Structure formats: structure tokens, C-alpha cells
Coordinates of C-alpha atoms (C1' of nucleotides) in Angstrom, one line a residue:
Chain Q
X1 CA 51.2 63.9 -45.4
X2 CA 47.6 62.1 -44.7
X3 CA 48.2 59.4 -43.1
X4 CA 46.2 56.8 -45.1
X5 CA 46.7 53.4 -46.7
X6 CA 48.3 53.5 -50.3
X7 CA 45.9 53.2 -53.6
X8 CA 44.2 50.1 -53.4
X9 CA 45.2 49.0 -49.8
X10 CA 43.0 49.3 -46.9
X11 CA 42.4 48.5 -43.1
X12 CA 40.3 46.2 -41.5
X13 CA 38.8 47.0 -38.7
X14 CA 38.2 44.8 -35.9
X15 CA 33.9 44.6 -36.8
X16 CA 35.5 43.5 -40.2
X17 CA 37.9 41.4 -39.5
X18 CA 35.8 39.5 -37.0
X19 CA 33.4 38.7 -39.6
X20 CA 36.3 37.8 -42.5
X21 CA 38.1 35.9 -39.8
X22 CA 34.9 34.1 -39.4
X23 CA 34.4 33.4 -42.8
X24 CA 37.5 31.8 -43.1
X25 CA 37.4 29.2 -40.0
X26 CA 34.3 28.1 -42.7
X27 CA 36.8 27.6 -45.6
X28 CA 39.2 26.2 -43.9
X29 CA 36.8 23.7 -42.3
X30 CA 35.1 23.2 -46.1
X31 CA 38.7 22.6 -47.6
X32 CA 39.7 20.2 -44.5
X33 CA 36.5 18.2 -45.2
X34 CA 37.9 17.6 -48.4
X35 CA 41.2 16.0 -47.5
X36 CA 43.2 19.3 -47.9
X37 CA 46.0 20.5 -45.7
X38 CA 47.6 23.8 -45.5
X39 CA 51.1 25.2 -46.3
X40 CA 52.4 28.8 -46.4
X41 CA 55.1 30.1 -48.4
X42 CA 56.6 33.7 -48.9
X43 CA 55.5 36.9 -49.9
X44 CA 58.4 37.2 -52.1
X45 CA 59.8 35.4 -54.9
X46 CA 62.7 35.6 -57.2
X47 CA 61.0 37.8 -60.2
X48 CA 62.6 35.4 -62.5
X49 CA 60.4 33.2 -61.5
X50 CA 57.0 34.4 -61.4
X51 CA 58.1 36.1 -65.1
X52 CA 56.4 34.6 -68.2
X53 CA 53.4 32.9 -66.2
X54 CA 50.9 35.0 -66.3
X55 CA 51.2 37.0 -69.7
X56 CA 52.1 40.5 -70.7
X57 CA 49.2 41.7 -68.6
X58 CA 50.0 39.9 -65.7
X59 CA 53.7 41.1 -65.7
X60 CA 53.0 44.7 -66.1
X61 CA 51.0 44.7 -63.2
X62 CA 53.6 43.0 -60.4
X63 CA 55.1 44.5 -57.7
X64 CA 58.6 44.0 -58.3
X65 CA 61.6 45.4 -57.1
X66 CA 65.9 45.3 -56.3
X67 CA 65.8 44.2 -52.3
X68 CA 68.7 45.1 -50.0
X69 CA 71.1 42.6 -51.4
X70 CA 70.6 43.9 -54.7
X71 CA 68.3 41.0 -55.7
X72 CA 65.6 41.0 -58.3
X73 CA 62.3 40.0 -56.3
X74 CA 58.5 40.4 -56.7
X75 CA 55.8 40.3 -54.5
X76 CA 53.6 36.8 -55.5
X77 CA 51.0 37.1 -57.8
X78 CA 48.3 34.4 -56.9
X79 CA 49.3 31.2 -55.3
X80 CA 49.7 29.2 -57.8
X81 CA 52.9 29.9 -59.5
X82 CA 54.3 29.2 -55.8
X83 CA 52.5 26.1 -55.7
X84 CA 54.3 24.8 -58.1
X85 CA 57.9 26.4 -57.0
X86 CA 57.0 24.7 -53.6
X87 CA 56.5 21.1 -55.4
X88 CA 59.9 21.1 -57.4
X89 CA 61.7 22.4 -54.1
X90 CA 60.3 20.0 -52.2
X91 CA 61.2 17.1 -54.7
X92 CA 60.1 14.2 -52.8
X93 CA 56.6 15.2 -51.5
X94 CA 54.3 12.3 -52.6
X95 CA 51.7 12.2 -55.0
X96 CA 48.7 12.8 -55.4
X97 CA 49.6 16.8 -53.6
X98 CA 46.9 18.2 -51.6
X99 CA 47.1 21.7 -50.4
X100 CA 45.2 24.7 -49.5
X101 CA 46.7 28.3 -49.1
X102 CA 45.0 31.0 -47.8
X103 CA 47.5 34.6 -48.0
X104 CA 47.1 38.1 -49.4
X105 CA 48.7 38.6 -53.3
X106 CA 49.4 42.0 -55.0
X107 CA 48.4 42.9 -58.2
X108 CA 48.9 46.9 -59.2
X109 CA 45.5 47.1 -61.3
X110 CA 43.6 50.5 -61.2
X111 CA 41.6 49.7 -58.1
X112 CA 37.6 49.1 -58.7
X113 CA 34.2 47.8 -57.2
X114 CA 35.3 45.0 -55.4
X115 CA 39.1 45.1 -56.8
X116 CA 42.0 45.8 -54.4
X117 CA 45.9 46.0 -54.7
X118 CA 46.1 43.8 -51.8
X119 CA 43.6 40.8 -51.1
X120 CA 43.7 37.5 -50.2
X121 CA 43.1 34.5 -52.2
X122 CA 42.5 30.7 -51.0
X123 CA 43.6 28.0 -53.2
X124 CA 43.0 24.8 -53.3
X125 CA 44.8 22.5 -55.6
X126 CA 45.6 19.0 -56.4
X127 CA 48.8 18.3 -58.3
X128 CA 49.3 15.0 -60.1
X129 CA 46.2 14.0 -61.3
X130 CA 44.8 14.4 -64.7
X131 CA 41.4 13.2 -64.4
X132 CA 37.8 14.4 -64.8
X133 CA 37.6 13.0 -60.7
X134 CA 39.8 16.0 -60.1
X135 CA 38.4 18.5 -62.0
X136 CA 35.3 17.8 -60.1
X137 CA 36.7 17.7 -57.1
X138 CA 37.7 21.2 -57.1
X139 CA 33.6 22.1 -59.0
X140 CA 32.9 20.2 -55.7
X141 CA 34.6 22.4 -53.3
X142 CA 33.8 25.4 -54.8
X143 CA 29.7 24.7 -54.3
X144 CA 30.7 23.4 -50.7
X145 CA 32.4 26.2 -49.6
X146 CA 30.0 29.3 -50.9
X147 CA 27.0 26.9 -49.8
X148 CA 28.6 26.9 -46.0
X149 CA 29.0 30.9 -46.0
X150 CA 25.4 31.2 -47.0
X151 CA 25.6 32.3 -50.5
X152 CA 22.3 31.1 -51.8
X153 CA 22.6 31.8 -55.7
X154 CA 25.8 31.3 -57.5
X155 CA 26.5 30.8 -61.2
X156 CA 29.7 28.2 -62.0
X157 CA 30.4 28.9 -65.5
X158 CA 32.6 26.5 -66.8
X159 CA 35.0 25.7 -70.0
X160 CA 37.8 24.0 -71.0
X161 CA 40.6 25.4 -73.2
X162 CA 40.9 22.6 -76.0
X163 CA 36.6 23.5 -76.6
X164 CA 38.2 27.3 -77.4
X165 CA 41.3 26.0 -79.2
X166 CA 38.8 23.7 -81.4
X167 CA 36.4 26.8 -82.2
X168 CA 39.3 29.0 -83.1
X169 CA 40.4 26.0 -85.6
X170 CA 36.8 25.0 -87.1
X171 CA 36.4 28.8 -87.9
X172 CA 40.1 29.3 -89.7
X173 CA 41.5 31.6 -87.5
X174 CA 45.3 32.0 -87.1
X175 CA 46.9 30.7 -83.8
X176 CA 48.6 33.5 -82.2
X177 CA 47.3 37.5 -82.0
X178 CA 44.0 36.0 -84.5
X179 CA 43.4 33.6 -81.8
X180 CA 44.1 36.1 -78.9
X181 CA 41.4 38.9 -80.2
X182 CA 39.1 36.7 -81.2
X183 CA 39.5 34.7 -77.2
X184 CA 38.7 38.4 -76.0
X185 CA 36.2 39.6 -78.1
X186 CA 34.5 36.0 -76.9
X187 CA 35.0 37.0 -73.7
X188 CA 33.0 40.3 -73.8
X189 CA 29.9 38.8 -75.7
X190 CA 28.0 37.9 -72.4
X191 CA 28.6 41.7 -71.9
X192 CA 27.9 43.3 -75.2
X193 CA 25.3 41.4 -76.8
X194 CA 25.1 39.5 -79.8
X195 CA 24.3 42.1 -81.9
X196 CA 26.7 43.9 -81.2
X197 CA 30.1 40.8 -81.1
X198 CA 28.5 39.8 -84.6
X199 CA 29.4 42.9 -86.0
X200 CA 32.8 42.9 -84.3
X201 CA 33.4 39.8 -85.2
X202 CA 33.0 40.8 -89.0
X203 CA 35.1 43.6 -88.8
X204 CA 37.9 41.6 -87.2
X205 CA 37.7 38.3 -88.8
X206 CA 36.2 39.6 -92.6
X207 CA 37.5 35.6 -93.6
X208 CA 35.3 34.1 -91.4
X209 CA 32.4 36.7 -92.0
X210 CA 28.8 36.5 -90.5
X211 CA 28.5 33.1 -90.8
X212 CA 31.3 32.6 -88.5
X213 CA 30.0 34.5 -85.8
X214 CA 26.5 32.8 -86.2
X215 CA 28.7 29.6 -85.7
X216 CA 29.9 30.6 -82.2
X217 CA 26.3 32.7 -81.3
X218 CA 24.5 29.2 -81.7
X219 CA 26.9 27.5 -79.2
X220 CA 27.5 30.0 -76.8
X221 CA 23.9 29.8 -75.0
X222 CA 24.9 29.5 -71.5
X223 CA 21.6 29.6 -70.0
X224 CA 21.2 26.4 -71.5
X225 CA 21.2 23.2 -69.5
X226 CA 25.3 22.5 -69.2
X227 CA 24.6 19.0 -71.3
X228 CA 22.8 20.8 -73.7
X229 CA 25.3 23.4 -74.1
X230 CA 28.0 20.1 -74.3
X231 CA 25.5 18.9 -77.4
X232 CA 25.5 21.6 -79.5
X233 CA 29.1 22.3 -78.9
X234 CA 30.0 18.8 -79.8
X235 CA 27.9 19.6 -83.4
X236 CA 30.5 22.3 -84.0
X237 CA 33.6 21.0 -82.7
X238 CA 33.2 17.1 -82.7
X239 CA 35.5 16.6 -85.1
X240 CA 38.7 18.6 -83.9
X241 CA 40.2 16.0 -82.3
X242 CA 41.6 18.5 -79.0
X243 CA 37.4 19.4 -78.9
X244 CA 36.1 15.9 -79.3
X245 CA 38.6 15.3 -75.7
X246 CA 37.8 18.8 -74.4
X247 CA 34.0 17.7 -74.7
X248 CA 34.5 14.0 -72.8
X249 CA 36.2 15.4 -70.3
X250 CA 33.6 17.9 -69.8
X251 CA 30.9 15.2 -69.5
X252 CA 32.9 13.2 -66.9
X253 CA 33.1 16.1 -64.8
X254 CA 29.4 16.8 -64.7
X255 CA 28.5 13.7 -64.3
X256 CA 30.3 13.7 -61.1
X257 CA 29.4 16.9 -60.1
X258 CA 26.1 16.2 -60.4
X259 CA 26.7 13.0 -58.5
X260 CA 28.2 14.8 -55.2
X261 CA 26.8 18.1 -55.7
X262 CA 24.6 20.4 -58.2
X263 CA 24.7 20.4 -61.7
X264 CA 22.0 23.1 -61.1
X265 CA 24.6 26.1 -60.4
X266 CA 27.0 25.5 -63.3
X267 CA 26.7 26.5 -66.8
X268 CA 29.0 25.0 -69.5
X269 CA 30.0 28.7 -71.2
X270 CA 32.0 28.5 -74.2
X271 CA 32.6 31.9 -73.9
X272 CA 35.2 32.1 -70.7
X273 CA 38.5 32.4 -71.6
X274 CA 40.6 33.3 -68.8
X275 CA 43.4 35.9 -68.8
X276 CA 46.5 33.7 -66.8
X277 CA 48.2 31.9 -69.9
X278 CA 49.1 28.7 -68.1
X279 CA 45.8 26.8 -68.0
X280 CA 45.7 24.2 -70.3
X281 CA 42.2 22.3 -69.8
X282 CA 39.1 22.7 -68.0
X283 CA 38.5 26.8 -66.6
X284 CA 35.8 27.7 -64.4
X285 CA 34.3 31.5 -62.9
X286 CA 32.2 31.8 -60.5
X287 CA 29.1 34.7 -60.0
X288 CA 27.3 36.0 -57.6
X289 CA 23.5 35.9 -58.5
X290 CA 22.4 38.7 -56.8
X291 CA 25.7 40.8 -57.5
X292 CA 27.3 40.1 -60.9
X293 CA 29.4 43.1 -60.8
X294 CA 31.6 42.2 -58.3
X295 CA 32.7 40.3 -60.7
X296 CA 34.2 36.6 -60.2
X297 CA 34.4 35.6 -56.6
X298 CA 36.0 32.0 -57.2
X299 CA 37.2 30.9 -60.6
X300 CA 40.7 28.2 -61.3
X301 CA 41.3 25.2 -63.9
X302 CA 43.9 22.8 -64.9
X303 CA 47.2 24.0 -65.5
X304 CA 49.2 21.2 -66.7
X305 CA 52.4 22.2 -68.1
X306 CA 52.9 25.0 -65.1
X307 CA 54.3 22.5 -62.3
X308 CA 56.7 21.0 -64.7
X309 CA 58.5 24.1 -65.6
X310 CA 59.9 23.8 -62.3
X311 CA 60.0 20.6 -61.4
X312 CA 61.5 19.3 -64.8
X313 CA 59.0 16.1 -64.7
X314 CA 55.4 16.8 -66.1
X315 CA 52.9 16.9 -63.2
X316 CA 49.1 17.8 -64.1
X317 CA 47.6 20.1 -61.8
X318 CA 44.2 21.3 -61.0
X319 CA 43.0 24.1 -59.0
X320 CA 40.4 26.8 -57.6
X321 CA 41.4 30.3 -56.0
X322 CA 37.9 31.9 -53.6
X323 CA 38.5 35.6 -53.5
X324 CA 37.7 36.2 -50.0
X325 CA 38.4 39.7 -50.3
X326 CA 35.5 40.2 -52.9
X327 CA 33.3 38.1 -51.9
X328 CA 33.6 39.9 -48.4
X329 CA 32.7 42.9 -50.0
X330 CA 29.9 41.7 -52.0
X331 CA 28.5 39.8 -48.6
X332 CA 29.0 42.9 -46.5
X333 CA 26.8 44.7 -49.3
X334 CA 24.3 42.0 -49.7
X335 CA 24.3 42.3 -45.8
X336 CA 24.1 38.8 -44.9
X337 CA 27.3 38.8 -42.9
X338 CA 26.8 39.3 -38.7
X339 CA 28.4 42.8 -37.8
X340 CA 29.8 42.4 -35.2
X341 CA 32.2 44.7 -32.4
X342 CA 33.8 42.3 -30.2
X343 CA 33.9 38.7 -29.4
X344 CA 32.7 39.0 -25.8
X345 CA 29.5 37.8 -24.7
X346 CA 29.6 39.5 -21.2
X347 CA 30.9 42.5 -19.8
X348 CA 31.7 42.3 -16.2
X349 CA 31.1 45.6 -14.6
X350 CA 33.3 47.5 -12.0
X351 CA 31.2 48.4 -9.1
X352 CA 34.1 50.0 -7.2
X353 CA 37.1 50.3 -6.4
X354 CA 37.3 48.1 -3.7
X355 CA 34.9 45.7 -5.5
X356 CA 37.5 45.2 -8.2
X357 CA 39.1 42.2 -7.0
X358 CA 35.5 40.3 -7.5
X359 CA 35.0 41.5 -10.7
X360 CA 38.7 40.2 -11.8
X361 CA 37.4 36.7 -9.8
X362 CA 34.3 36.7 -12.1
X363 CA 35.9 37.0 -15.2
X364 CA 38.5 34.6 -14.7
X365 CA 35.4 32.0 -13.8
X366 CA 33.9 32.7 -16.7
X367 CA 36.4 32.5 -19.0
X368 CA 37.5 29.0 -17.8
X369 CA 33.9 28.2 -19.0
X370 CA 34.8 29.1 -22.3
X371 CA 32.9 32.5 -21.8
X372 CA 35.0 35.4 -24.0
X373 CA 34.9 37.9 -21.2
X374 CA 35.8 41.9 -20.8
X375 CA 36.1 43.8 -17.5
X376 CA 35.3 47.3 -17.8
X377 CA 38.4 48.7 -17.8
X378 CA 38.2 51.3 -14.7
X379 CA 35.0 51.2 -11.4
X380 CA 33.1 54.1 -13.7
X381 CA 28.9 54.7 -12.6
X382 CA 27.4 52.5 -13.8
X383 CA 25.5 53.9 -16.4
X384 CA 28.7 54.4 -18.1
X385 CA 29.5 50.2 -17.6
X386 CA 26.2 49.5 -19.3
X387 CA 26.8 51.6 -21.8
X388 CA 29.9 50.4 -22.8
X389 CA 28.3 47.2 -23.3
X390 CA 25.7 48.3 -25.5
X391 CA 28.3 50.5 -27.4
X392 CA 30.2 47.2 -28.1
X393 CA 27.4 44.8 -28.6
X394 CA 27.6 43.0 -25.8
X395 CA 24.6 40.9 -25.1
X396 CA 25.4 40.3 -21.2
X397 CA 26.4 42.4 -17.7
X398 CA 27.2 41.0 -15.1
X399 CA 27.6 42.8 -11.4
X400 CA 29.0 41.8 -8.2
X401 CA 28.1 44.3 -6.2
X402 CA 28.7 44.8 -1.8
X403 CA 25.5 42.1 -1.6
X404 CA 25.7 40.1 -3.9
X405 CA 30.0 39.4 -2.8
X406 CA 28.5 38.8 0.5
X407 CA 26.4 36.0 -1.1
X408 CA 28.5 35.1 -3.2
X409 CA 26.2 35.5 -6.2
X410 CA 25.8 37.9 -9.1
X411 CA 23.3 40.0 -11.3
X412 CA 23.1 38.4 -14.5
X413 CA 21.3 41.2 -17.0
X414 CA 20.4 40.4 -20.5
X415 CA 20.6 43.2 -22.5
X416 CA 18.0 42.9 -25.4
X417 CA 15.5 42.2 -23.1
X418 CA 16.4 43.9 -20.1
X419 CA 15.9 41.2 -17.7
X420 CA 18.3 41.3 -14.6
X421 CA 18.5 37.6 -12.3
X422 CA 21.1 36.9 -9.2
X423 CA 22.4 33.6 -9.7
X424 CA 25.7 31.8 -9.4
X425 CA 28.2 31.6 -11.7
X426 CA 27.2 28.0 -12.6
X427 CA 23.9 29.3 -13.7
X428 CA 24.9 32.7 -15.2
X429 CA 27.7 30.6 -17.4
X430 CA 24.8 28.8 -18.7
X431 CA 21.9 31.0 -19.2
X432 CA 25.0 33.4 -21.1
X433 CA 25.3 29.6 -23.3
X434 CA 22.0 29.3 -24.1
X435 CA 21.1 33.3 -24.6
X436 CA 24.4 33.4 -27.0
X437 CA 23.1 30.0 -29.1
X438 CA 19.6 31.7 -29.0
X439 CA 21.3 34.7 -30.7
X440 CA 21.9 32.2 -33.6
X441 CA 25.3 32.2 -33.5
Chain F
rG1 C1' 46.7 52.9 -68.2
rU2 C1' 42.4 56.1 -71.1
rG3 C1' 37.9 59.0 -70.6
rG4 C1' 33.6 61.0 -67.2
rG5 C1' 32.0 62.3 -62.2
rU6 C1' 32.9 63.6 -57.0
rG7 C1' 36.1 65.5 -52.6
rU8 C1' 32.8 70.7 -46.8
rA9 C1' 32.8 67.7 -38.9
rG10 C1' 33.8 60.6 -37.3
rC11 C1' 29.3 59.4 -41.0
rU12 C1' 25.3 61.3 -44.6
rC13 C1' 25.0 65.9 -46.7
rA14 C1' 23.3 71.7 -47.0
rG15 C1' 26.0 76.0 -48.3
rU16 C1' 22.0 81.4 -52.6
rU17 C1' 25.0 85.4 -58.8
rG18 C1' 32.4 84.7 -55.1
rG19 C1' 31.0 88.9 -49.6
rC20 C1' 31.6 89.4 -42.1
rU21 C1' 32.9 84.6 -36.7
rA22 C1' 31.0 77.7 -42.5
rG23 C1' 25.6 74.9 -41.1
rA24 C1' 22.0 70.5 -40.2
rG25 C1' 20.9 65.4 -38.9
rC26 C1' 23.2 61.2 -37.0
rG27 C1' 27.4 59.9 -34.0
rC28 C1' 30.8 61.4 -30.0
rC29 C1' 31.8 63.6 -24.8
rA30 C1' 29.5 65.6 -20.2
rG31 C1' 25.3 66.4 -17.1
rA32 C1' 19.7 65.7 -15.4
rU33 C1' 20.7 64.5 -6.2
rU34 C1' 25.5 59.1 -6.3
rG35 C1' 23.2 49.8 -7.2
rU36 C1' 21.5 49.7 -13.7
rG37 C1' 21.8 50.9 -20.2
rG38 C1' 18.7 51.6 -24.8
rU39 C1' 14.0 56.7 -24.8
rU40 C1' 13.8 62.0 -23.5
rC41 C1' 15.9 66.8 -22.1
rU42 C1' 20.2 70.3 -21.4
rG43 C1' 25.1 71.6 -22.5
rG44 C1' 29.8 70.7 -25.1
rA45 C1' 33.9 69.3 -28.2
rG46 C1' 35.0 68.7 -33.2
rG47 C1' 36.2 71.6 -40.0
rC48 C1' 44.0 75.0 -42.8
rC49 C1' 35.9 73.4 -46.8
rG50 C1' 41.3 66.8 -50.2
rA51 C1' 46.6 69.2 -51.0
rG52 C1' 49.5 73.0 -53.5
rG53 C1' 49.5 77.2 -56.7
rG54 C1' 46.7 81.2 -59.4
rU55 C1' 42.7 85.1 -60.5
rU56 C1' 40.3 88.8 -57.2
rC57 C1' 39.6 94.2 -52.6
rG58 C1' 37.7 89.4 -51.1
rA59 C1' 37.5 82.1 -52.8
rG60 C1' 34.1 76.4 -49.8
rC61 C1' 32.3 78.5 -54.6
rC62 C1' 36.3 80.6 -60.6
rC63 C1' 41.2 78.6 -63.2
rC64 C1' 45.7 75.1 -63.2
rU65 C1' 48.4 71.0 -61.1
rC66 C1' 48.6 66.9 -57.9
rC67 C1' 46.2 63.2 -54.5
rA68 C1' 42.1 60.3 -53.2
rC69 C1' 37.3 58.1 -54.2
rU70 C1' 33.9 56.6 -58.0
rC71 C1' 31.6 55.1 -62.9
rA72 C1' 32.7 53.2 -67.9
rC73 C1' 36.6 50.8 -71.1
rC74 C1' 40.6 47.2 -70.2
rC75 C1' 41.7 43.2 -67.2
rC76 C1' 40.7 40.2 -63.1
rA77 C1' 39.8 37.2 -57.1

RNA sequence: GUGGGUGUAGCUCAGUUGGCUAGAGCGCCAGAUUGUGGUUCUGGAGGCCGAGGGUUCGAGCCCCUCCACUCACCCCA
């Protein structure tokens, strides 16, 4: 057979998993900033338990299968569901919970732009709070951590699930499969146009007619001005009580946003509804400005029945998931991600065979300076050294040659601009400091 | 999962109405008198033409099946 990856799977090479690698030491830092630790927890599961979370969708597509022992497992679906299989195990853990995960989850969709089989997720959540402080929190983290990878225009659209149970109620629809078309024909407006929901919206819903759709067209601007958007929505749905709270809530959580972050990036969108069945209050997605299709790169909300399945004591939740693996592509595309070969700054050449020894006591100098060093790894002409450095990216050379052991120097050669000096390693470790920070690095 | 498109060298692609040993550019390897790279020049390696079957005297070109990639729908990080 070919030997490649399965459908939907892929490799990372080590230019790409430089960079990813890099992009996570950012969001870990961003989510440590924030108060939140990490915690790990398996790739498997009992099936049992990940079953009826994440709807009929969500089931059909998880990896599940008898192990040797004859047990009924599945491979974890997003983070989430363990999350909450982690608090009730660990029954004492005190609250507030903070955590952030970062691990791959498996999801056997028909692989697309951007969409993979395999690919990692980070999560951060914050169990035990029901608060608009929370749901903020998380708003919060989301700006701060695709701010500190450089992503300069992002779109936050944001909902909350008692606005979409109140529209549903105010236009007479039945809860259950009524509710469920109508959530997804919602969904696909921003796609299809108004034109085109209103008359699928009348052919579906013939009770609730033009005028209904009209209804939901007139609130769901979400170019709008979130507090706009909040004003007109509270015009239709003010008077259901679940949208009257949905709508407070709302307004606490931008005012604090706006507070310790931008209110400039999100959009209040009553027209997200979110596929996973277990949220329960506010949902948020978050786009790329510059590449839409790639679809959501970060999106979560409040889930507050799903911890208490397990743990058998209610305990609100609140959370956002950053699809690195997405937003990696979409970076790599927008190419404003380093490409990088190797981690090493300089490459200490082999001038012979003899000479070995002092290119072995060079690297080992510079390393214990912090340097990340490679020593070519045979005495090859030189030509060929040099161009091993330049094939790898490697912005220095350095050479101990016959003389230069004698003196107990070395050549220092910067390889952008060609310029060769003898210095000591004192000096060469910091001219290869200041040449790497001039990179920008 | 349903429909459309595409699979020729490591990469991007040519390949005439089916017709001898399948091409280019880039990349890769080796040289151009032996303490220095990027440019240039010379030479070289590398393709069961996605896989399997069929039609034909003859298939990279036509037909069928499968696999992979891709676009739309669906759903989603």
C-alpha cells in the first residue's frame, strides 16, 4: 500500500511544527496570564459517556470502538465533555475550577478547507460560576490570545440560547424538530441572504408566514453596533421572560468586555446557533476577517447542566475551545507565520578531521550561552558546511580553523550579509544575541 | 454522507485525433586545481503517468471500480 496518513490525518513537519509549537508557548502564556492552569486527560473514554452530549450529529461522527478487553470506548470528542468527567471524578477540587487543555480530538467528518479528522483544540473553561464576569472572561481571553498571535481583524459573534429560545416562542413555533429547522435555517441566513431565508422560512413555517420572517430579518443585523443589535432584540423578545434574562445578561457581558477589552470585534448575532446540544446560555464564534471560510477558529459558551450530569450536583460552566489546527492553516495561508527549518542560530562548521575536537568545544560554549547550536555533522569542504547552513536557515557559521585554534579565536560569519569577523566566543555569543533579536524574533 | 472537478518527477505543470526509449521549470546530487555559501556554468539521479480491471495490434490519453485531493451542500475548531 502507499504509505500515507489516513483520510483527514496528516504530518507535521518539523518547519510546521516549529511554528504551531510556537504558537502555542503564546496561548499557553495568554491562558496563564489569565489565572488558568493546565490538566491532561485521556484520549479515550468509556463511549457511554461521551453518548448523548453532543447530538445525533455529534455521535455519528465518533471514533468508537470494542478495545482489547472487550470494552466499549471512544476516542474524545472536544474537551469538554471530559472536563466535566474530570470534575465529578475528582469530587473535592475547589471551586471556582480553572483549567486549560490543549490535546488533539477526532471527529470522522468528510475532511474540508481547514477541517481535519485529527486536530487540536485548546480550552479554557471556568466551572462554577454563573455570572456575566465569566462569560466575559472567556470574550476576554479569546481577544487576548488571537491579539498575541498577531491576528489583526477578527469577528466575535456572539449569542445566547434563551435570545433563540424566546424568538422561537414569540413567533409560535413548536419546541422540538419546529424549533430545530427553524435554529438551522437561522443559521444559514448570514450565508444565503435574506431573500432567499424569507422564502424558506415561508415554506417551512406557512403559520408564521412573511411576517414572521420579517420579525427575525429586522433583528438579525449583525453589522450593527452589539448594543444596538441588544435594542432591537429586546423590542422583539422583551417580554419572554427566558429573553428578557438572555438580554441582561448579554449587556453585563459587554459592558465588561468592553471594560477590559474591545467591544469593537464582537457582534451580538442572533443568528448563531451552535450545533453541540449542551449549551445552555451565552454562545460565541469567532472569524477570521481576512479568511471567513476557514470557518470558526475559536467559538464556546455556557454549558450549565453538562457538569452536573456527572457530578450529580449542578455546577454552571463556561468555556471557549481555539482551533489551533485551523487557525494554523488559515495563518500559514495568510502567511503571517515565520517559516522556519530549525531552531539553531549557528552552525559550527567542521574544518577537519583533526579540527573536530574544537568544533565539539565551540558548540558546547555556545550552547551553555543559551545559543541552540548544530555541528555539521561530518569535516565536509567547506562549501558544503555553508551550504548546509543556508539550506536550513541558519543565520550564523562559525569556524575554528588551524589559526584561529592557535589563537584561540573564531570566524564569526553572518550569513545575510556576508560579513565574516574573528572574535572570541564572548563576543561571537553576543553579536549571534543581538543579530538573532535584530531578525525580530 | 450526496453531487461536481482533479490525480503525470520532491514541487508547479506540458503531453497534439490513442502510435516508438514520457518532457519543462524549480528543487535535489556531483563537479568547475583543495580556508568560505547565496550568482553563473557543466554533468547527473529521479516517473509501474494515483491503484486495480477492461476495450484495442497498441492506453498517460477511452470505459468501469476503488483510493486520494478539491469545490458546493451538510455540519463544525
Amino acid at each position: 500500500m502507499k504509505p500515507q496518513p489516513l483520510r483527514g490525518f496528516r504530518d507535521y513537519l518539523p518547519e510546521d511544527m516549529l511554528a504551531k509549537e510556537r504558537m502555542l508557548d503564546t496561548v499557553r502564556a495568554v491562558f496563564e496570564s489569565h489565572g488558568y492552569p493546565p490538566v491532561a486527560t485521556p484520549a479515550l473514554e468509556y463511549a457511554e459517556l461521551l453518548l448523548g452530549k453532543y447530538g445525533d450529529e455529534g455521535e455519528m461522527l465518533m471514533y468508537r470502538f470494542r478495545d482489547n478487553g472487550d470494552r466499549d470506548v471512544a476516542m474524545r470528542y472536544d474537551l469538554t465533555v471530559p472536563l466535566a468527567r474530570l470534575v465529578a471524578t475528582h469530587g473535592g477540587l475547589p471551586m471556582p475550577f480553572r483549567r486549560y487543555q490543549i490535546a488533539p480530538v477526532w471527529r470522522a467528518e468528510k475532511p474540508a478547507k481547514g477541517r481535519f479528522r485529527e486536530f487540536v483544540q485548546c480550552d479554557v473553561d471556568l466551572v462554577g460560576v454563573d455570572d456575566a464576569s465569566a462569560d466575559a472572561e472567556m470574550l476576554l481571553i479569546g481577544q487576548d490570545v488571537l491579539r498575541s498571535l498577531g491576528v489583526a481583524s477578527v469577528r466575535q459573534r456572539v449569542n445566547h440560547r434563551g435570545v433563540l429560545r424566546a424568538i422561537t416562542r414569540v413567533l409560535g413555533l413548536a419546541e422540538g424538530e419546529e424549533e430545530g429547522d427553524f435554529l438551522r435555517l437561522l443559521d444559514k441566513l448570514d450565508k444565503i441572504g435574506a431573500e432567499k431565508f424569507r422564502a424558506a422560512f415561508a415554506e417551512r413555517f406557512p403559520a408564521a408566514g412573511d411576517a414572521g420572517a420579517q420579525r427575525v430579518l429586522e433583528i438579525a443585523g449583525g453589522e450593527a453596533p452589539p448594543r444596538e443589535t441588544l435594542a432591537r432584540l429586546e423590542g422583539m423578545i422583551g417580554q419572554d421572560p427566558d429573553g428578557a434574562a438572555a438580554i441582561e445578561r448579554l449587556r453585563g457581558t459587554l459592558d465588561r468586555v468592553e471594560a477590559g477589552g474591545s467591544l469593537d470585534l464582537i457582534e451580538v448575532d442572533p443568528s448563531i446557533a451552535r450545533g453541540l446540544s449542551y449549551y445552555t446560555g451565552i454562545i460565541y464564534e469567532t472569524f477570521l476577517g481576512d479568511l471567513p471560510e476557514y470557518g470558526s477558529v475559536m467559538s464556546g459558551g455556557r454549558y450549565d447542566g453538562l457538569v452536573g450530569m456527572f457530578a450529580g450536583r449542578d455546577l454552571p460552566a463556561v468555556g471557549i475551545s481555539l482551533g489551533v489546527d485551523r487557525l494554523f492553516a488559515a495563518l500559514l495561508e495568510l502567511g503571517s507565520l515565520e517559516v522556519r527549518r530549525t531552531p539553531s542560530e549557528v552552525l559550527v562548521v567542521q574544518f577537519s578531521e583533526e579540527g573536530s575536537v574544537d568544533a565539539f568545544r565551540l558548540a558546547a560554549a555556545l550552547r551553555s550561552a543559551g545559543i541552540s547550536v548544530l555541528v555539521h555533522p561530518q569535516a565536509a569542504k567547506l562549501k558544503k558546511q555553508f551550504q548546509a547552513a543556508n539550506a536550513l536557515g541558519i543565520p550564523f557559521t562559525a569556524v575554528v580553523g588551524r589559526d584561529e585554534a592557535a589563537r584561540g579565536t573564531l570566524q564569526l560569519k553572518e550569513m545575510g550579509s556576508g560579513e565574516q569577523v574573528e572574535v572570541d566566543v564572548a563576543e561571537a555569543v553576543r553579536r549571534i544575541r543581538a543579530g538573532v533579536e535584530g531578525e525580530g524574533r
